[in-house]
PDB file of C-alpha atoms in Angstrom:
ATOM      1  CA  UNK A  11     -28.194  44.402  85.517  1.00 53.00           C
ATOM      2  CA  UNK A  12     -27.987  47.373  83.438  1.00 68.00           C
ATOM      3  CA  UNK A  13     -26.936  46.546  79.462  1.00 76.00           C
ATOM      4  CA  UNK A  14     -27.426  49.097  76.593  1.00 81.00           C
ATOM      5  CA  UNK A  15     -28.610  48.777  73.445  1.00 84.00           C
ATOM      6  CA  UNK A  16     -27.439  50.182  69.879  1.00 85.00           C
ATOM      7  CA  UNK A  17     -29.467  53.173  70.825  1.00 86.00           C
ATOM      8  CA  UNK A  18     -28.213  53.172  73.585  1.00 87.00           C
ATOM      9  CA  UNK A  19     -24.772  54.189  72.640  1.00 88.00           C
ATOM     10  CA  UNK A  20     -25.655  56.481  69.664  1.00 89.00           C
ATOM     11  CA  UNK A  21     -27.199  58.475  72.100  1.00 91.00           C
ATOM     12  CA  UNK A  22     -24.456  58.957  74.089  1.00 91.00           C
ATOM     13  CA  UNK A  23     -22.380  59.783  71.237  1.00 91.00           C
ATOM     14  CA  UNK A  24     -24.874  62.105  69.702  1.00 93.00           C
ATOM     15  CA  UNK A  25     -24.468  63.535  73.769  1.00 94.00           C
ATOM     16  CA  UNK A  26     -20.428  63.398  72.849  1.00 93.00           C
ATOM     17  CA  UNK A  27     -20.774  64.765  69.794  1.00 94.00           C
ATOM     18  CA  UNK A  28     -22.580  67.701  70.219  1.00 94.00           C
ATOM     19  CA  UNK A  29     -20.207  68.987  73.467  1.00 94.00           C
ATOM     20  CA  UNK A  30     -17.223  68.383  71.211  1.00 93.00           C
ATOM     21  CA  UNK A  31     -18.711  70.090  68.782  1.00 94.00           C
ATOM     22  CA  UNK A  32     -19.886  73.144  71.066  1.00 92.00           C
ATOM     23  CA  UNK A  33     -16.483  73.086  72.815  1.00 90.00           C
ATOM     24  CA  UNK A  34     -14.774  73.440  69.468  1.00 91.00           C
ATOM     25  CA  UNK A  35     -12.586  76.810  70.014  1.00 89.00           C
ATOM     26  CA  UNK A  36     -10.742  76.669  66.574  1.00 88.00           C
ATOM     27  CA  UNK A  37      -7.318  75.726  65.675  1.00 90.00           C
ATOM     28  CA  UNK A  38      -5.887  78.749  65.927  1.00 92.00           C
ATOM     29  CA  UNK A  39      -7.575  79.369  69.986  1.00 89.00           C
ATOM     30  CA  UNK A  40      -6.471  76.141  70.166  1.00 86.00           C
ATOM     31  CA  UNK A  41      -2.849  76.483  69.286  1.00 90.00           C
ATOM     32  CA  UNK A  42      -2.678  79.525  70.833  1.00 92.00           C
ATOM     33  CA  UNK A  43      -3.139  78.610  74.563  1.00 91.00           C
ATOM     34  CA  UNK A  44      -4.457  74.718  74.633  1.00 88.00           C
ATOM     35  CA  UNK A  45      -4.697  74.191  78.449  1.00 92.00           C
ATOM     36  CA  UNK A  46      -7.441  77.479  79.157  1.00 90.00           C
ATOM     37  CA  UNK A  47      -9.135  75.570  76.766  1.00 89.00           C
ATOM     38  CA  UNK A  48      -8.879  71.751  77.497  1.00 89.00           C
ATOM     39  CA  UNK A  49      -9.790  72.743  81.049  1.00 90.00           C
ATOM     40  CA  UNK A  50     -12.961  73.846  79.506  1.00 90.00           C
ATOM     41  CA  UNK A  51     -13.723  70.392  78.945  1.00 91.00           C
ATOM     42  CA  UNK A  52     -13.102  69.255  82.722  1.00 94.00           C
ATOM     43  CA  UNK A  53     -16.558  69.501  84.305  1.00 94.00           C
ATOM     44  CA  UNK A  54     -17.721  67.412  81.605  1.00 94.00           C
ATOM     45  CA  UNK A  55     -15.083  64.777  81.798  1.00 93.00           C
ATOM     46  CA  UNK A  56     -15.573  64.739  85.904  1.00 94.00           C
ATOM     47  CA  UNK A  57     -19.656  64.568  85.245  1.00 95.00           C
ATOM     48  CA  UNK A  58     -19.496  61.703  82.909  1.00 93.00           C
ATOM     49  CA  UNK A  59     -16.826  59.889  84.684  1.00 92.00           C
ATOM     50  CA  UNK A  60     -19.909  60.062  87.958  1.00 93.00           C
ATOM     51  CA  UNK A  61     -22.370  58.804  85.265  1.00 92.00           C
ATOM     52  CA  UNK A  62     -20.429  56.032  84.576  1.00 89.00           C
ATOM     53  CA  UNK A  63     -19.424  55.169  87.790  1.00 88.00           C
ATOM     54  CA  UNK A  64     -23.512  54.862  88.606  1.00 88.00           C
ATOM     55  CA  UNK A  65     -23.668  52.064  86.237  1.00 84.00           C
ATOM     56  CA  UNK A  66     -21.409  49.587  87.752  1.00 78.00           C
ATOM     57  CA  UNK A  67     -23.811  47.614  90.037  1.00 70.00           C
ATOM     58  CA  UNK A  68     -25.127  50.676  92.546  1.00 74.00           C
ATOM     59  CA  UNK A  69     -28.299  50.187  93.630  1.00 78.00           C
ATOM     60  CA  UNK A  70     -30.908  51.951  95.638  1.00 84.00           C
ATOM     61  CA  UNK A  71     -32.196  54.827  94.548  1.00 87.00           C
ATOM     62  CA  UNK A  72     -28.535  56.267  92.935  1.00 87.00           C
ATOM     63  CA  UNK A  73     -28.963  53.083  91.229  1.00 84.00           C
ATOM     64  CA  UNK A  74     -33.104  53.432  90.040  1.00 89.00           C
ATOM     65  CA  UNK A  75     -32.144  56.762  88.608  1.00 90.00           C
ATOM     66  CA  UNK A  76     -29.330  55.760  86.432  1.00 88.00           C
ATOM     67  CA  UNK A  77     -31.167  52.527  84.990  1.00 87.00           C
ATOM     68  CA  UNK A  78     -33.915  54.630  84.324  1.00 91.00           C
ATOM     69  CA  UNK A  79     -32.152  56.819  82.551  1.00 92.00           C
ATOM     70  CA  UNK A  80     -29.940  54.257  80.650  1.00 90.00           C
ATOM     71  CA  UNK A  81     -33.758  52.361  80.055  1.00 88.00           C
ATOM     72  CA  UNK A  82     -35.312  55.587  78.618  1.00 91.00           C
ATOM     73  CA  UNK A  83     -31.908  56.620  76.430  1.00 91.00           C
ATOM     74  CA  UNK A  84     -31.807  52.596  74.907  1.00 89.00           C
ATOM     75  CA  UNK A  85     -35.726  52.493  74.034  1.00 90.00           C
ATOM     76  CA  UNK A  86     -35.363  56.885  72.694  1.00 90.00           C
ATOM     77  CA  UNK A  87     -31.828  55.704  70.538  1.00 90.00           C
ATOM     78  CA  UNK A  88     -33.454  52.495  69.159  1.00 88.00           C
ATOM     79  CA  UNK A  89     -36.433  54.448  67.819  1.00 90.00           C
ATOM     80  CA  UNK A  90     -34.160  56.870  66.754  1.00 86.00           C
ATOM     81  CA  UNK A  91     -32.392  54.096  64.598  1.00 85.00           C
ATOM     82  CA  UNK A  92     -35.424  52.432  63.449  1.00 85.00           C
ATOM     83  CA  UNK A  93     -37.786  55.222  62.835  1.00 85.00           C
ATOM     84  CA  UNK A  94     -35.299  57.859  62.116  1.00 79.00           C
ATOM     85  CA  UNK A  95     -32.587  56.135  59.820  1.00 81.00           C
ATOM     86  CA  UNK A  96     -34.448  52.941  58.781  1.00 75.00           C
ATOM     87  CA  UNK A  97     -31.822  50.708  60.605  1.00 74.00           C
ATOM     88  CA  UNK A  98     -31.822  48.168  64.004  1.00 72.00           C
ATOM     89  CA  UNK A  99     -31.869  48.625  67.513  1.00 69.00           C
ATOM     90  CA  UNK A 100     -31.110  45.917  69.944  1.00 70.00           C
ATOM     91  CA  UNK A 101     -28.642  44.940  72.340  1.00 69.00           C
ATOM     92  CA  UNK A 102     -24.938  45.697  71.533  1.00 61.00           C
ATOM     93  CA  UNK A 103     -22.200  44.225  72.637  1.00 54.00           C
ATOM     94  CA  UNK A 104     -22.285  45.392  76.073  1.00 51.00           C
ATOM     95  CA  UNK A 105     -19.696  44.624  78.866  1.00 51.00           C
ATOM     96  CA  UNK A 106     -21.113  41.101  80.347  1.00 49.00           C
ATOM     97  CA  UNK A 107     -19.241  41.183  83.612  1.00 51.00           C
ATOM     98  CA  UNK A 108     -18.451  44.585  85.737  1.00 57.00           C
ATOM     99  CA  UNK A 109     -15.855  45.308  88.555  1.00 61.00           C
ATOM    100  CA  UNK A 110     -18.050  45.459  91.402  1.00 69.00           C
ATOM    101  CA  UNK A 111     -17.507  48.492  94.223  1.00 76.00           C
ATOM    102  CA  UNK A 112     -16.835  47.888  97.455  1.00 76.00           C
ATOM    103  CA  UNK A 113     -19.237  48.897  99.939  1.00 82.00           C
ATOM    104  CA  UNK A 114     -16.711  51.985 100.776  1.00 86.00           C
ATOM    105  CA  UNK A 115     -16.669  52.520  97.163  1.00 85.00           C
ATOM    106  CA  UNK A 116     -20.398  52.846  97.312  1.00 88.00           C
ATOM    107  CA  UNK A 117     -19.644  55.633  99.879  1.00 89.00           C
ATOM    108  CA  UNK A 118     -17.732  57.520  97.425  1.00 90.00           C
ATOM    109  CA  UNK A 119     -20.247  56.967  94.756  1.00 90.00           C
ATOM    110  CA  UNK A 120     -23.029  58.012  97.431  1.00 91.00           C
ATOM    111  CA  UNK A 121     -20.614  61.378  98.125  1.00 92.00           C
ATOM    112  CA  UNK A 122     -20.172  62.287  94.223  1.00 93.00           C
ATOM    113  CA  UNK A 123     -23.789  62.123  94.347  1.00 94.00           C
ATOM    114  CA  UNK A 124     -24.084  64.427  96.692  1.00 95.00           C
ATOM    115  CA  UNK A 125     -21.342  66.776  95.111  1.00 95.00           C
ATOM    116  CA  UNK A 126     -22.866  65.986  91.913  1.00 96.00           C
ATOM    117  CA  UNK A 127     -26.266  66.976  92.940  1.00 95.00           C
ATOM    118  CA  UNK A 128     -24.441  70.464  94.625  1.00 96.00           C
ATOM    119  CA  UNK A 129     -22.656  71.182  91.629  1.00 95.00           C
ATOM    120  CA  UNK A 130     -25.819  71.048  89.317  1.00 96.00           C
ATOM    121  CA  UNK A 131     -27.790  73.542  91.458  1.00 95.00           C
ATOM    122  CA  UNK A 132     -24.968  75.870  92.110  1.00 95.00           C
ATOM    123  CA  UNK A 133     -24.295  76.104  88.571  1.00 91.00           C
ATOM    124  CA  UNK A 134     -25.306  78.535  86.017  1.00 89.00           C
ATOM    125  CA  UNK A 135     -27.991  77.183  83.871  1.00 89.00           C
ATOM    126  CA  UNK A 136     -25.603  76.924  80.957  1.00 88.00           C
ATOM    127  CA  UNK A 137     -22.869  75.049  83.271  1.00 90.00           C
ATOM    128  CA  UNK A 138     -25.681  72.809  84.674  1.00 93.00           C
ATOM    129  CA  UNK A 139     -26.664  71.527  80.901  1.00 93.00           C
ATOM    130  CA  UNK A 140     -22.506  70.561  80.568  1.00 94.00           C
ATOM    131  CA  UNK A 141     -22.663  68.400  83.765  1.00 95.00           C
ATOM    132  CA  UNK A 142     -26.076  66.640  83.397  1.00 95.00           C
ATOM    133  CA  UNK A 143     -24.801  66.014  79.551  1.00 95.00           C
ATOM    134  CA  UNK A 144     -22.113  64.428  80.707  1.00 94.00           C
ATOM    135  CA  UNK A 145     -23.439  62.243  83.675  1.00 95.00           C
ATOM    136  CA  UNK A 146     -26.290  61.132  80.892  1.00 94.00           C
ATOM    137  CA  UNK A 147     -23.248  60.488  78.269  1.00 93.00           C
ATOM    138  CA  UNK A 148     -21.321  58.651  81.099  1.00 91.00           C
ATOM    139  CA  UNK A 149     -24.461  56.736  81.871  1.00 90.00           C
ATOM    140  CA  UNK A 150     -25.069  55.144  78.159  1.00 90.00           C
ATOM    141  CA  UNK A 151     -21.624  55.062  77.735  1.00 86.00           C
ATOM    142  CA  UNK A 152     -20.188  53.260  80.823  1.00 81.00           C
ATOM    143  CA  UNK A 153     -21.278  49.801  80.420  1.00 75.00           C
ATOM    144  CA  UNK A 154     -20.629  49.874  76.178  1.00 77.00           C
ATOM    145  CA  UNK A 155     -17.393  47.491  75.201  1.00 68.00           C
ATOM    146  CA  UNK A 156     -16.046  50.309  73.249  1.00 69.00           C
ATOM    147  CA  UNK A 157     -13.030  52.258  74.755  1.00 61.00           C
ATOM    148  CA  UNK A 158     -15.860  54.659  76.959  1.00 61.00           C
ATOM    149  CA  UNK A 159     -16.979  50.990  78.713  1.00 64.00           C
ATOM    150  CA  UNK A 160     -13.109  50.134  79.305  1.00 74.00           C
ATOM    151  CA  UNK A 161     -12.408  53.446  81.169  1.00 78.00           C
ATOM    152  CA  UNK A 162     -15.602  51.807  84.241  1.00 75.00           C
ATOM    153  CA  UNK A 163     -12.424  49.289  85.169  1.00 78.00           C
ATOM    154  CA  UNK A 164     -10.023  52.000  86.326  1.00 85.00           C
ATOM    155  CA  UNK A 165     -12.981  54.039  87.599  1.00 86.00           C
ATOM    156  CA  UNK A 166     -14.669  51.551  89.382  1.00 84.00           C
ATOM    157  CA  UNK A 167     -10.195  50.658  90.947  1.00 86.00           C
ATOM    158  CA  UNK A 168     -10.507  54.464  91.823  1.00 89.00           C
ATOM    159  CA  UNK A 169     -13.539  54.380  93.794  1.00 89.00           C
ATOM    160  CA  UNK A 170     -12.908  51.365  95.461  1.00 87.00           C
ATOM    161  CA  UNK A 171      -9.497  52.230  96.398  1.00 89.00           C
ATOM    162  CA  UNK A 172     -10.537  55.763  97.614  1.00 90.00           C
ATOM    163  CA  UNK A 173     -13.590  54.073  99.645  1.00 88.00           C
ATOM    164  CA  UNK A 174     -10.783  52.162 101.520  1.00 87.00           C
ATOM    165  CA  UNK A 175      -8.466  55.177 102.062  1.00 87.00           C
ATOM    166  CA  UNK A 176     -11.187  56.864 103.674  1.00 86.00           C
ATOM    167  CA  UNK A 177     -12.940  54.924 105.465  1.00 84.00           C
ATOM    168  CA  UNK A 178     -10.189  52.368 106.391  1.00 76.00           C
ATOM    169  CA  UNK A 179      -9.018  55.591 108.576  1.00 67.00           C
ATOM    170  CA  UNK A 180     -12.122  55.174 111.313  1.00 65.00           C
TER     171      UNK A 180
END
């Protein structure tokens, strides 16, 4: 089972953070025409809401990958704390039970991949930073108990009730 750790979740919102803060347009942008640049912030939102979604019990090697790189953020945040900051790592307070996928929500999750994967390479190299950022963010992020863990529910419904959409139709 995947859990996170202290570290865990700063560095996912050091990952937040900084494409909030590089995303920053101004007020006055801002004001001026909000939805060019909201939209900005879509392939990010879509690239952590994948990253998340690979958290909630997916195994194989979708799976491997994202508790690797859940394993390797906890351990590089809880240095971070200890080392950089003089404070503790350790296990926070971590969702204890997820909303399973169905196996056709598997599918899906096995079809973002795919798309994911796509969308990475056919990106520019800045564009491919925003959506690997964000599936790493979603990753640390999506089994937290803070409001970021809490959005894995209606993801996870999603999925699932996609999965049965589509493949209730063969």
């Amino acid at each position: 089972m995947n859990y996170v750790t202290f570290g865990g979740v700063t560095v996912g919102l050091i990952l937040l953070g900084y494409e909030l803060v590089s995303w920053w347009p101004g007020r006055k942008a801002l004001m001026k025409d909000p939805v060019k640049h909201a939209s900005r912030l879509l392939p990010y939102l879509a690239s952590w809401s994948y990253g998340c979604l690979t958290t909630l019990g997916v195994g194989g090697a979708v799976g491997f990958v994202s508790g690797t790189v859940l394993g390797l953020s906890n351990w590089l945040g809880d240095v971070a704390l200890v080392w950089g900051v003089g404070g503790q790592g350790g296990q926070s307070s971590a969702r204890t039970t997820f909303l399973p996928l169905s196996g056709p929500g598997l599918g899906v999750v096995l079809i973002c991949t795919a798309c994911f994967i796509a969308a990475v390479k056919k990106a520019g190299e800045e564009q491919a930073g925003v959506l690997k950022r964000g599936a790493w963010c979603g990753i640390t992020l999506g089994t937290s108990s803070g409001v970021a863990g809490f959005a894995a529910v209606p993801l996870a419904t999603a999925a699932t009730w996609v999965g049965d959409r589509v493949y209730g139709a063969f």
